[in-house]
Short mmCIF file of C-alpha atoms in Angstrom, two decimals:
data_model
loop_
_atom_site.label_atom_id
_atom_site.label_comp_id
_atom_site.label_asym_id
_atom_site.label_seq_id
_atom_site.Cartn_x
_atom_site.Cartn_y
_atom_site.Cartn_z
CA MET A 17 38.62 -20.19 37.41
CA SER A 18 42.18 -18.92 37.59
CA ARG A 19 41.51 -16.93 40.77
CA ARG A 20 42.00 -18.86 44.02
CA ASP A 21 40.09 -17.56 47.04
CA ARG A 22 39.81 -18.93 50.55
CA TYR A 23 36.43 -19.28 52.27
CA ILE A 24 35.41 -20.68 55.66
CA ASN A 25 31.74 -21.61 56.13
CA GLY A 26 30.90 -19.57 53.03
CA LYS A 27 32.64 -16.42 54.30
CA PHE A 28 35.45 -14.92 52.21
CA ILE A 29 38.78 -14.86 54.11
CA GLU A 30 41.63 -14.11 51.70
CA ASN A 31 42.98 -14.45 48.14
CA TYR A 32 45.72 -16.88 47.20
CA SER A 33 48.76 -14.63 46.79
CA ASP A 34 49.99 -13.93 43.26
CA ASN A 35 53.52 -14.22 44.66
CA LEU A 36 53.04 -17.93 45.41
CA ALA A 37 53.66 -20.58 42.77
CA ARG A 38 50.74 -22.52 41.20
CA ASP A 39 52.41 -25.94 41.40
CA GLU A 40 50.88 -28.75 43.43
CA PRO A 41 53.38 -28.90 46.37
CA THR A 42 53.11 -25.14 47.03
CA ILE A 43 49.29 -25.15 46.92
CA VAL A 44 49.09 -28.22 49.18
CA LYS A 45 51.49 -26.61 51.68
CA TYR A 46 49.36 -23.44 51.66
CA LEU A 47 46.17 -25.44 52.30
CA HIS A 48 47.82 -27.32 55.16
CA SER A 49 48.79 -24.05 56.81
CA LYS A 50 45.41 -22.39 56.32
CA ALA A 51 42.87 -25.20 56.58
CA PRO A 52 43.60 -27.88 59.21
CA LEU A 53 41.65 -31.03 58.44
CA LYS A 54 38.40 -31.43 60.36
CA SER A 55 35.49 -33.81 59.95
CA ASP A 56 32.67 -32.46 57.82
CA PRO A 57 29.43 -31.57 59.67
CA ALA A 58 26.19 -33.31 58.80
CA PRO A 59 24.17 -31.46 56.16
CA VAL A 60 21.34 -29.40 57.68
CA LEU A 61 18.29 -29.00 55.45
CA PRO A 62 15.92 -26.02 55.74
CA ALA A 63 12.52 -26.79 57.20
CA GLU A 64 10.72 -26.02 53.94
CA ILE A 65 12.06 -29.14 52.24
CA ILE A 66 12.01 -31.51 55.21
CA ASN A 67 9.17 -33.98 55.50
CA GLN A 68 8.28 -33.71 59.17
CA ASP A 69 6.86 -37.26 59.16
CA GLU A 70 10.37 -38.65 58.72
CA PRO A 71 13.30 -38.06 61.09
CA GLN A 72 16.39 -36.22 59.77
CA ASN A 73 19.26 -38.50 58.97
CA PRO A 74 22.46 -37.26 60.67
CA GLU A 75 24.79 -39.00 58.19
CA VAL A 76 27.25 -36.82 56.31
CA GLN A 77 27.47 -36.69 52.51
CA ASN A 78 31.05 -37.99 52.43
CA VAL A 79 30.36 -41.58 53.39
CA VAL A 80 32.52 -42.75 56.30
CA LEU A 81 34.13 -46.18 56.16
CA PRO A 82 32.04 -48.85 57.93
CA ARG A 83 35.18 -50.20 59.62
CA SER A 84 38.92 -50.05 59.13
CA VAL A 85 40.34 -50.88 55.68
CA THR A 86 43.99 -50.49 56.72
CA GLY A 87 46.16 -51.77 59.56
CA ALA A 88 48.90 -54.25 60.32
CA GLY A 89 46.50 -56.90 61.63
CA LEU A 90 44.09 -56.73 58.69
CA ASP A 91 44.15 -59.28 55.87
CA GLN A 92 43.21 -58.60 52.25
CA GLU A 93 39.93 -60.54 52.41
CA SER A 94 38.65 -58.53 55.39
CA ALA A 95 39.70 -55.26 53.77
CA LEU A 96 37.86 -56.17 50.55
CA GLU A 97 34.76 -56.95 52.57
CA GLN A 98 34.79 -53.48 54.15
CA ILE A 99 35.53 -51.80 50.81
CA THR A 100 32.50 -53.55 49.30
CA LEU A 101 30.32 -52.27 52.16
CA PHE A 102 31.47 -48.73 51.41
CA ALA A 103 30.67 -49.06 47.67
CA ASN A 104 27.19 -50.38 48.48
CA LYS A 105 26.58 -47.61 51.00
CA VAL A 106 27.22 -44.92 48.37
CA VAL A 107 24.42 -46.12 46.07
CA GLU A 108 21.79 -46.92 48.70
CA PRO A 109 18.87 -44.43 49.16
CA LYS A 110 19.41 -41.63 51.71
CA LYS A 111 16.54 -40.26 53.78
CA TRP A 112 17.78 -36.67 53.78
CA VAL A 113 17.71 -36.52 49.95
CA ASN A 114 14.35 -35.36 48.55
CA PRO A 115 12.53 -36.30 51.78
CA SER A 116 9.19 -34.79 50.74
CA GLY A 117 9.14 -35.99 47.13
CA LYS A 118 8.29 -32.49 45.88
CA VAL A 119 9.77 -30.02 43.40
CA ILE A 120 11.71 -27.24 45.18
CA ASN A 121 11.89 -23.73 43.72
CA LEU A 122 15.43 -22.40 44.06
CA ASP A 123 16.66 -18.81 43.97
CA ASP A 124 19.97 -17.04 44.47
CA SER A 125 19.61 -17.08 48.26
CA THR A 126 18.96 -20.84 48.54
CA PHE A 127 20.61 -22.41 45.49
CA TYR A 128 24.21 -22.71 46.69
CA VAL A 129 23.23 -23.74 50.23
CA LEU A 130 20.87 -26.52 49.17
CA THR A 131 22.93 -27.92 46.29
CA ASN A 132 26.12 -28.12 48.36
CA GLY A 133 26.91 -31.81 48.87
CA THR A 134 23.58 -33.39 47.87
CA PRO A 135 22.43 -34.59 44.43
CA TRP A 136 20.00 -32.34 42.50
CA PHE A 137 18.28 -32.55 39.13
CA ILE A 138 17.37 -28.97 38.23
CA MET A 139 15.25 -27.45 35.47
CA PHE A 140 16.27 -23.94 34.43
CA HIS A 141 13.12 -22.46 32.87
CA SER A 142 11.16 -19.36 31.93
CA PRO A 143 7.38 -19.01 32.58
CA GLY A 144 6.72 -17.85 29.01
CA CYS A 145 8.49 -20.84 27.41
CA VAL A 146 6.02 -23.28 25.75
CA HIS A 147 8.44 -26.22 26.07
CA CYS A 148 8.84 -25.46 29.79
CA GLN A 149 5.07 -25.46 30.22
CA ARG A 150 4.87 -28.89 28.58
CA LEU A 151 7.64 -30.26 30.80
CA ALA A 152 6.18 -28.83 34.06
CA PRO A 153 3.68 -31.66 34.80
CA ILE A 154 6.31 -34.31 33.95
CA TRP A 155 8.75 -32.59 36.32
CA GLU A 156 6.13 -32.73 39.09
CA GLU A 157 5.64 -36.46 38.43
CA LEU A 158 9.39 -37.09 38.58
CA ALA A 159 9.82 -35.62 42.09
CA PRO A 160 8.02 -38.39 44.10
CA ILE A 161 9.68 -41.10 41.97
CA MET A 162 13.10 -39.70 42.97
CA LYS A 163 12.25 -39.56 46.70
CA HIS A 164 15.37 -40.36 48.80
CA LYS A 165 17.42 -40.61 45.58
CA VAL A 166 17.79 -37.13 44.03
CA ASN A 167 16.34 -33.70 44.87
CA ILE A 168 14.23 -32.21 42.07
CA GLY A 169 14.43 -28.43 41.67
CA LYS A 170 13.44 -25.51 39.43
CA VAL A 171 15.04 -22.13 38.75
CA ASP A 172 12.98 -19.33 37.17
CA CYS A 173 15.59 -17.67 34.96
CA SER A 174 13.36 -14.67 34.25
CA LYS A 175 13.88 -13.72 37.91
CA GLU A 176 17.23 -15.38 38.67
CA ARG A 177 19.33 -13.87 35.89
CA GLY A 178 22.51 -14.24 37.94
CA LEU A 179 22.12 -18.03 38.18
CA ALA A 180 21.22 -18.23 34.48
CA LYS A 181 24.37 -16.33 33.54
CA TYR A 182 26.60 -18.30 35.93
CA PHE A 183 25.49 -21.66 34.49
CA SER A 184 25.52 -20.38 30.86
CA ILE A 185 21.82 -21.03 30.27
CA ARG A 186 21.16 -20.20 26.61
CA GLY A 187 17.82 -21.94 26.03
CA TYR A 188 14.80 -23.22 27.92
CA PRO A 189 14.31 -25.62 29.45
CA THR A 190 17.87 -26.60 30.36
CA LEU A 191 18.23 -29.65 32.61
CA LYS A 192 21.33 -30.21 34.74
CA LEU A 193 22.19 -32.98 37.19
CA PHE A 194 24.40 -31.87 40.09
CA ILE A 195 26.05 -34.94 41.60
CA ASP A 196 29.40 -35.79 43.20
CA ASP A 197 30.89 -32.34 42.47
CA GLN A 198 30.02 -32.78 38.79
CA ILE A 199 27.43 -31.03 36.59
CA ILE A 200 25.97 -33.26 33.89
CA ASP A 201 23.73 -31.86 31.15
CA TYR A 202 20.66 -33.82 30.08
CA THR A 203 20.23 -33.54 26.30
CA SER A 204 17.89 -36.40 25.35
CA TYR A 205 14.10 -36.48 24.95
CA ARG A 206 12.16 -35.08 27.91
CA THR A 207 9.85 -37.98 28.66
CA LEU A 208 9.23 -39.27 32.19
CA ASP A 209 10.74 -42.69 31.47
CA LEU A 210 13.94 -41.30 29.95
CA LEU A 211 14.39 -38.68 32.69
CA GLU A 212 13.97 -41.36 35.36
CA LYS A 213 16.39 -43.73 33.62
CA PHE A 214 19.00 -40.97 33.25
CA VAL A 215 18.94 -40.11 36.96
CA LEU A 216 18.92 -43.72 38.15
CA ASP A 217 21.80 -44.64 35.84
CA MET A 218 23.88 -41.83 37.31
CA THR A 219 23.02 -42.46 40.97
CA SER A 220 23.23 -46.26 40.91
CA LEU A 221 26.78 -46.41 39.56
CA PRO A 222 29.18 -47.82 42.17
CA PRO A 223 32.16 -45.53 42.90
CA PHE A 224 34.64 -48.37 42.32
CA ILE A 225 35.02 -52.14 42.02
CA PRO A 226 36.81 -54.00 44.85
CA LEU A 227 39.37 -56.31 43.22
CA PRO A 228 41.47 -59.08 44.82
CA ALA A 229 45.16 -59.02 43.89
CA SER A 230 44.85 -62.44 42.23
CA ASN A 231 42.24 -61.14 39.75
CA VAL A 232 44.03 -57.99 38.58
CA LYS A 233 45.76 -59.54 35.55
CA GLU A 234 42.54 -60.84 33.99
CA GLU A 235 40.84 -57.42 34.33
CA VAL A 236 43.61 -55.51 32.55
CA GLY A 237 42.47 -54.83 29.00
CA LYS A 238 38.83 -55.88 29.50
CA SER A 239 37.64 -52.26 29.35
CA VAL A 240 38.73 -49.59 26.89
CA VAL A 241 40.10 -47.55 29.81
CA SER A 242 40.51 -48.75 33.40
CA PHE A 243 42.00 -47.15 36.50
CA PHE A 244 43.66 -49.24 39.22
CA TYR A 245 44.40 -48.07 42.77
CA PHE A 246 46.74 -50.21 44.90
CA TYR A 247 47.56 -49.55 48.55
CA ASP A 248 49.50 -51.33 51.27
CA LEU A 249 47.45 -52.43 54.30
CA GLU A 250 50.24 -51.79 56.79
CA THR A 251 51.67 -48.46 55.67
CA THR A 252 48.74 -46.54 54.11
CA SER A 253 46.73 -44.35 56.48
CA GLU A 254 42.97 -44.64 56.87
CA GLU A 255 42.67 -40.96 55.94
CA THR A 256 44.45 -41.46 52.60
CA VAL A 257 42.25 -44.40 51.62
CA GLN A 258 39.08 -42.58 52.68
CA SER A 259 40.14 -39.62 50.55
CA PHE A 260 40.56 -41.77 47.44
CA PHE A 261 37.22 -43.49 48.06
CA ASN A 262 35.54 -40.09 47.92
CA ILE A 263 37.55 -39.17 44.81
CA SER A 264 36.24 -42.34 43.15
CA LYS A 265 32.75 -41.33 44.16
CA SER A 266 33.10 -37.93 42.51
CA VAL A 267 34.16 -39.39 39.13
CA ARG A 268 32.00 -42.53 39.08
CA SER A 269 30.02 -41.33 36.04
CA LYS A 270 33.24 -40.81 34.06
CA ALA A 271 35.74 -43.53 35.02
CA LYS A 272 35.88 -47.23 35.85
CA ILE A 273 38.07 -47.67 38.92
CA TYR A 274 39.32 -50.85 40.60
CA ILE A 275 40.69 -50.82 44.16
CA THR A 276 43.04 -53.50 45.47
CA PRO A 277 44.33 -53.50 49.09
CA SER A 278 47.73 -54.90 48.05
CA LEU A 279 50.85 -53.75 46.17
CA ALA A 280 51.72 -57.28 45.01
CA PRO A 281 50.32 -56.92 41.44
CA LEU A 282 52.78 -54.07 40.79
CA THR A 283 55.72 -56.48 40.91
CA THR A 284 53.93 -59.38 39.22
CA ASP A 285 51.23 -58.34 36.73
CA PHE A 286 52.89 -54.99 35.88
CA LYS A 287 56.49 -56.12 36.14
CA ASP A 288 58.86 -54.22 33.80
CA ARG A 289 56.07 -51.72 33.00
CA ILE A 290 56.35 -49.63 36.19
CA LYS A 291 59.44 -47.86 37.46
CA GLU A 292 60.92 -49.21 40.67
CA THR A 293 60.50 -45.79 42.31
CA HIS A 294 56.71 -46.33 42.28
CA THR A 295 56.92 -49.57 44.26
CA SER A 296 59.90 -49.12 46.58
CA LYS A 297 58.25 -46.81 49.16
CA ASN A 298 55.10 -48.87 49.80
CA SER A 299 53.04 -45.80 48.92
CA PRO A 300 49.65 -46.06 47.15
CA VAL A 301 49.84 -46.31 43.36
CA LEU A 302 47.20 -45.05 40.92
CA LEU A 303 47.53 -45.99 37.24
CA TYR A 304 45.46 -46.42 34.12
CA THR A 305 45.53 -48.91 31.26
CA LYS A 306 43.93 -48.22 27.89
CA ASP A 307 43.79 -49.59 24.35
CA SER A 308 43.28 -53.19 25.52
CA GLY A 309 45.98 -52.80 28.16
CA SER A 310 48.72 -51.82 25.72
CA GLU A 311 49.05 -48.31 27.20
CA LEU A 312 49.86 -47.69 30.87
CA GLU A 313 50.64 -44.55 32.86
CA VAL A 314 51.18 -43.96 36.59
CA TYR A 315 49.91 -40.90 38.45
CA THR A 316 53.06 -39.15 39.72
CA GLY A 317 51.50 -36.51 41.96
CA SER A 318 50.94 -36.56 45.70
CA HIS A 319 48.37 -38.85 47.36
CA ASP A 320 47.92 -36.30 50.12
CA VAL A 321 44.33 -35.69 51.22
CA LEU A 322 44.56 -32.11 50.00
CA SER A 323 45.69 -33.23 46.54
CA ARG A 324 42.17 -34.37 45.71
CA ASP A 325 41.61 -31.86 42.87
CA PHE A 326 44.88 -32.81 41.17
CA MET A 327 43.96 -36.51 41.21
CA VAL A 328 40.43 -35.84 39.97
CA ASP A 329 41.79 -33.71 37.13
CA TRP A 330 44.29 -36.43 36.17
CA ILE A 331 41.57 -39.10 36.07
CA ILE A 332 39.19 -36.96 34.00
CA ARG A 333 41.91 -35.97 31.51
CA ASN A 334 42.85 -39.61 30.91
CA ARG A 335 39.44 -41.30 30.91
CA PHE A 336 39.20 -41.66 27.11
CA GLU A 337 41.11 -44.15 25.01
CA THR A 338 44.12 -42.79 23.11
CA VAL A 339 42.07 -42.14 19.96
CA PRO A 340 38.34 -42.31 20.78
CA GLU A 341 35.57 -42.22 18.23
CA LEU A 342 33.67 -38.94 18.44
CA SER A 343 30.14 -39.69 19.67
CA SER A 344 27.20 -38.00 21.34
CA ASN A 345 28.60 -39.14 24.71
CA ASN A 346 31.92 -37.30 24.40
CA SER A 347 31.38 -34.62 21.74
CA ASP A 348 30.63 -31.84 24.24
CA GLU A 349 33.87 -32.45 26.11
CA MET A 350 36.01 -33.09 23.04
CA LEU A 351 34.75 -30.12 21.00
CA SER A 352 33.79 -27.58 23.66
CA GLY A 353 36.72 -27.82 26.03
CA GLU A 354 40.06 -26.10 26.44
CA ARG A 355 41.97 -28.34 24.04
CA MET A 356 42.88 -28.27 20.37
CA VAL A 357 41.50 -31.36 18.60
CA ILE A 358 42.82 -33.35 15.63
CA ILE A 359 39.84 -34.94 13.83
CA ALA A 360 40.10 -37.65 11.19
CA VAL A 361 36.89 -37.88 9.13
CA ILE A 362 36.40 -41.45 7.93
CA ASP A 363 33.70 -43.28 5.98
CA PRO A 364 33.64 -46.73 7.67
CA ASN A 365 31.90 -48.21 4.62
CA SER A 366 34.76 -47.48 2.21
CA GLY A 367 38.37 -48.64 2.26
CA GLY A 368 37.73 -51.65 4.45
CA LYS A 369 38.79 -52.38 8.01
CA GLN A 370 42.46 -52.61 7.04
CA GLN A 371 42.58 -48.99 5.83
CA ILE A 372 40.68 -47.74 8.88
CA GLU A 373 43.03 -49.56 11.24
CA LYS A 374 46.02 -48.10 9.36
CA ILE A 375 44.61 -44.59 9.89
CA LYS A 376 44.00 -45.26 13.59
CA THR A 377 47.58 -46.50 13.95
CA GLN A 378 48.87 -43.19 12.55
CA LEU A 379 46.53 -41.27 14.87
CA ARG A 380 47.62 -43.25 17.93
CA ALA A 381 51.29 -42.57 17.18
CA VAL A 382 50.60 -38.83 16.95
CA ALA A 383 48.41 -38.89 20.08
CA LYS A 384 51.24 -40.43 22.13
CA LYS A 385 53.73 -37.82 20.96
CA LEU A 386 51.30 -34.98 21.63
CA HIS A 387 50.47 -36.35 25.07
CA SER A 388 54.15 -36.40 25.95
CA GLU A 389 54.99 -33.01 24.40
CA PHE A 390 51.87 -31.01 25.27
CA GLU A 391 50.68 -32.86 28.42
CA GLY A 392 47.20 -33.70 27.15
CA LYS A 393 46.40 -30.20 25.83
CA ILE A 394 45.82 -31.55 22.31
CA ALA A 395 43.34 -34.39 21.74
CA VAL A 396 43.07 -36.80 18.81
CA THR A 397 39.81 -38.38 17.66
CA TRP A 398 38.05 -39.79 14.60
CA ILE A 399 34.50 -39.32 13.38
CA ASP A 400 32.09 -41.29 11.20
CA GLY A 401 31.75 -39.03 8.15
CA VAL A 402 28.43 -40.56 7.11
CA LYS A 403 26.72 -40.58 10.49
CA TRP A 404 27.82 -37.00 11.25
CA GLY A 405 27.40 -35.74 7.67
CA LEU A 406 25.04 -32.82 8.44
CA TYR A 407 27.25 -31.60 11.30
CA LEU A 408 30.41 -31.76 9.15
CA LYS A 409 28.71 -29.85 6.31
CA ARG A 410 27.37 -27.13 8.60
CA VAL A 411 30.52 -26.56 10.69
CA TYR A 412 33.42 -27.52 8.41
CA GLY A 413 31.87 -27.25 4.94
CA ILE A 414 32.49 -30.94 4.15
CA LYS A 415 29.86 -32.02 1.61
CA GLU A 416 31.08 -35.55 0.89
CA VAL A 417 33.64 -37.95 2.36
CA LYS A 418 35.13 -39.77 -0.63
CA GLU A 419 38.44 -40.33 1.15
CA PRO A 420 39.74 -39.71 4.71
CA ILE A 421 39.86 -36.02 5.61
CA LEU A 422 41.96 -34.36 8.33
CA ILE A 423 40.78 -31.34 10.32
CA ILE A 424 42.47 -29.59 13.24
CA ALA A 425 40.00 -27.58 15.34
CA ASP A 426 40.43 -25.17 18.23
CA PRO A 427 37.06 -24.72 20.03
CA ARG A 428 38.51 -21.92 22.17
CA VAL A 429 38.76 -19.54 19.19
CA GLU A 430 36.10 -21.26 17.03
CA GLU A 431 38.58 -21.93 14.23
CA TYR A 432 39.71 -24.94 12.22
CA TRP A 433 42.45 -25.80 9.73
CA ASP A 434 42.25 -28.27 6.82
CA THR A 435 45.11 -27.11 4.54
CA ASP A 436 48.88 -26.83 4.99
CA LEU A 437 51.25 -23.91 4.29
CA SER A 438 50.97 -24.50 0.54
CA GLY A 439 47.18 -24.62 0.59
CA ARG A 440 47.06 -28.37 0.00
CA LYS A 441 44.69 -30.63 1.90
CA MET A 442 46.14 -32.01 5.14
CA VAL A 443 47.07 -35.69 5.13
CA ILE A 444 46.78 -38.30 7.87
CA GLU A 445 50.47 -39.06 8.32
CA GLU A 446 52.41 -38.94 11.58
CA SER A 447 55.24 -36.52 10.73
CA ALA A 448 52.94 -34.30 8.65
CA MET A 449 50.41 -33.97 11.48
CA MET A 450 53.11 -32.97 13.96
CA GLY A 451 54.22 -30.31 11.47
CA TYR A 452 50.68 -28.98 11.08
CA ILE A 453 50.34 -28.55 14.83
CA ARG A 454 53.60 -26.61 15.10
CA ASN A 455 52.65 -24.36 12.17
CA ILE A 456 49.27 -23.61 13.71
CA LEU A 457 50.80 -22.80 17.11
CA GLU A 458 53.32 -20.52 15.37
CA GLY A 459 50.50 -18.78 13.51
CA THR A 460 51.86 -19.50 10.03
CA ILE A 461 48.63 -21.13 8.78
CA ASN A 462 45.42 -19.08 8.64
CA GLY A 463 42.43 -20.71 10.25
CA LYS A 464 38.81 -20.75 9.10
CA SER A 465 35.89 -19.87 11.34
CA THR A 466 33.43 -22.60 12.33
CA ARG A 467 30.74 -19.88 12.20
CA GLY A 468 30.81 -19.36 8.42
CA PHE A 469 32.20 -17.06 5.68
CA VAL A 470 31.12 -13.72 7.18
CA ALA A 471 32.71 -14.50 10.53
CA THR A 472 35.90 -15.73 8.83
CA PHE A 473 36.16 -12.53 6.73
CA SER A 474 35.50 -10.32 9.77
CA LYS A 475 38.07 -12.13 11.88
CA ASN A 476 40.75 -11.87 9.15
CA VAL A 477 40.08 -8.13 8.74
CA TYR A 478 40.34 -7.71 12.49
CA LYS A 479 43.65 -9.62 12.63
CA LYS A 480 45.19 -7.56 9.82
CA SER A 481 43.92 -4.27 11.28
CA LEU A 482 44.99 -5.00 14.83
CA PRO A 483 48.69 -3.95 14.38
CA ILE A 484 47.53 -0.61 12.93
CA PHE A 485 45.21 0.07 15.86
CA LYS A 486 47.94 -0.89 18.34
CA THR A 487 50.38 1.52 16.68
CA PHE A 488 47.80 4.33 16.65
CA TRP A 489 47.11 3.75 20.35
CA ALA A 490 50.82 3.71 21.26
CA TYR A 491 51.77 6.79 19.18
CA PRO A 492 48.57 8.88 18.77
CA ILE A 493 50.21 12.22 17.80
CA THR A 494 52.58 10.69 15.24
CA SER A 495 49.71 8.64 13.81
CA LEU A 496 47.49 11.72 13.40
CA ILE A 497 50.28 13.58 11.60
CA LEU A 498 50.79 10.63 9.23
CA VAL A 499 47.05 10.42 8.55
CA PHE A 500 46.92 14.18 7.79
CA VAL A 501 49.95 14.06 5.50
CA GLY A 502 48.64 10.95 3.73
CA SER A 503 45.22 12.55 3.20
CA TYR A 504 46.84 15.71 1.78
CA VAL A 505 49.00 13.70 -0.64
CA VAL A 506 45.97 11.72 -1.89
CA TYR A 507 43.88 14.88 -2.29
CA THR A 508 46.70 16.68 -4.19
CA PHE A 509 47.27 13.69 -6.47
CA PHE A 510 43.65 13.34 -7.57
CA ASN A 511 43.31 17.09 -8.15
CA SER A 512 46.57 17.56 -10.13
CA PRO A 513 46.53 19.09 -13.70
CA ALA A 514 48.21 15.97 -14.99
CA LEU A 515 44.93 14.12 -14.46
CA GLY A 516 42.96 16.89 -16.08
CA ASN A 517 41.67 18.21 -12.78
CA THR A 518 42.14 21.99 -13.15
CA GLY A 519 39.41 22.97 -10.81
CA ARG A 520 35.63 23.00 -10.85
CA ARG A 521 34.03 24.05 -14.17
CA ASP A 522 30.75 25.85 -14.73
CA PRO A 523 28.58 23.70 -17.04
CA LYS A 524 26.88 26.87 -18.43
CA ALA A 525 30.25 28.26 -19.53
CA GLU A 526 30.79 25.22 -21.76
#
């Protein structure tokens, strides 16, 4: 949402002024002036979902540190011990979550209150849907299994049309997991075992991995993408560390994060790879490594408590490797987001590993340039042309992958490009790909619709007609005169004696 509003306890207070800049320092300054930091209150659950046999748990959703993890008198070993306690506390069962073990029916008046700060697995359904009717008994069975782990809810979309529209519900049943400020769609088979496994996998993930400074070097490159957070025990505030712990919690299903209560690895394990400005102030440092540790980037924004959203966005944008393989786990985000995507279609069974690695090298080189030039707004990926054959045929018209194919897609406008300015097939070559991107952004290459021939034809007609409509709208009187004159000229031409049109003849007179 581009609009920025201010609310206190759910009540609208004011809009963020259009006269203020949208950069991070200005927004943080505004938040400081309008929303002084206070501790969050404990969540209060309505009586209808509280099991009266069990006492309410007064703990708050943002888990508070068991003991201090900063301070001049604290050593690294003690800090790591407390950090580990925090990580364990996040994944342990909580009595205020699904206390009764029952399915809760949600409507517009209760949805936002109940789902604020606690995990929910919700089925958006319609009473007349046969698939929903089949899932209903399984959903009832799931609720007691998830007791103290995740709330289980239902929304009747035939009555709650506002909620259905807000969450873009297009089919029934639609299952969504609301956890840690994230909404995760469930798209697999709807069996009890798989539903249970999905929820437990999401809720049992630790928010981060405590890592001693001496073990940092051996962890770099072990994972495809890893995030490392380093902070100084003496100079970093408790509030700053607590804030990052909760950030880690909110992205635990998307990123692997290590936390080290020491800045020493920055000058040893990452020597010559990090600018001195990142280590000279003893401030916390957040960085990622990807592609077996060969790529590294440092987060350059503020570590202020109110910069949470900026840090979360940075982590999510950089959680994939430089050129990931398109899979069922990332396809929704890669192909349905706000980014243009370069897709290399490859048959892994032809050409050998050497050719595939050569293609990936070209893609990685382009991805680095695009990341630097367009700040992550253009993604690069590759796809198995055999495994995804039906999808490629239906969306991009690719019937067979005899050799590597390059496609540039823009999900925002449902268009793709596979030929250059001359109409030749695009090639997977670094300089050529950069040229394709610039031509597309300049509008010099016509795109094709991912919705088929009819949609492509309609969109092209619309594009060519748009300047005419704009002119007519801007100069209506002049346009009407031109239309009248043009019509008269056409009528006169087709009724001229030169064409043998001397007026209407009576067939009887012939």
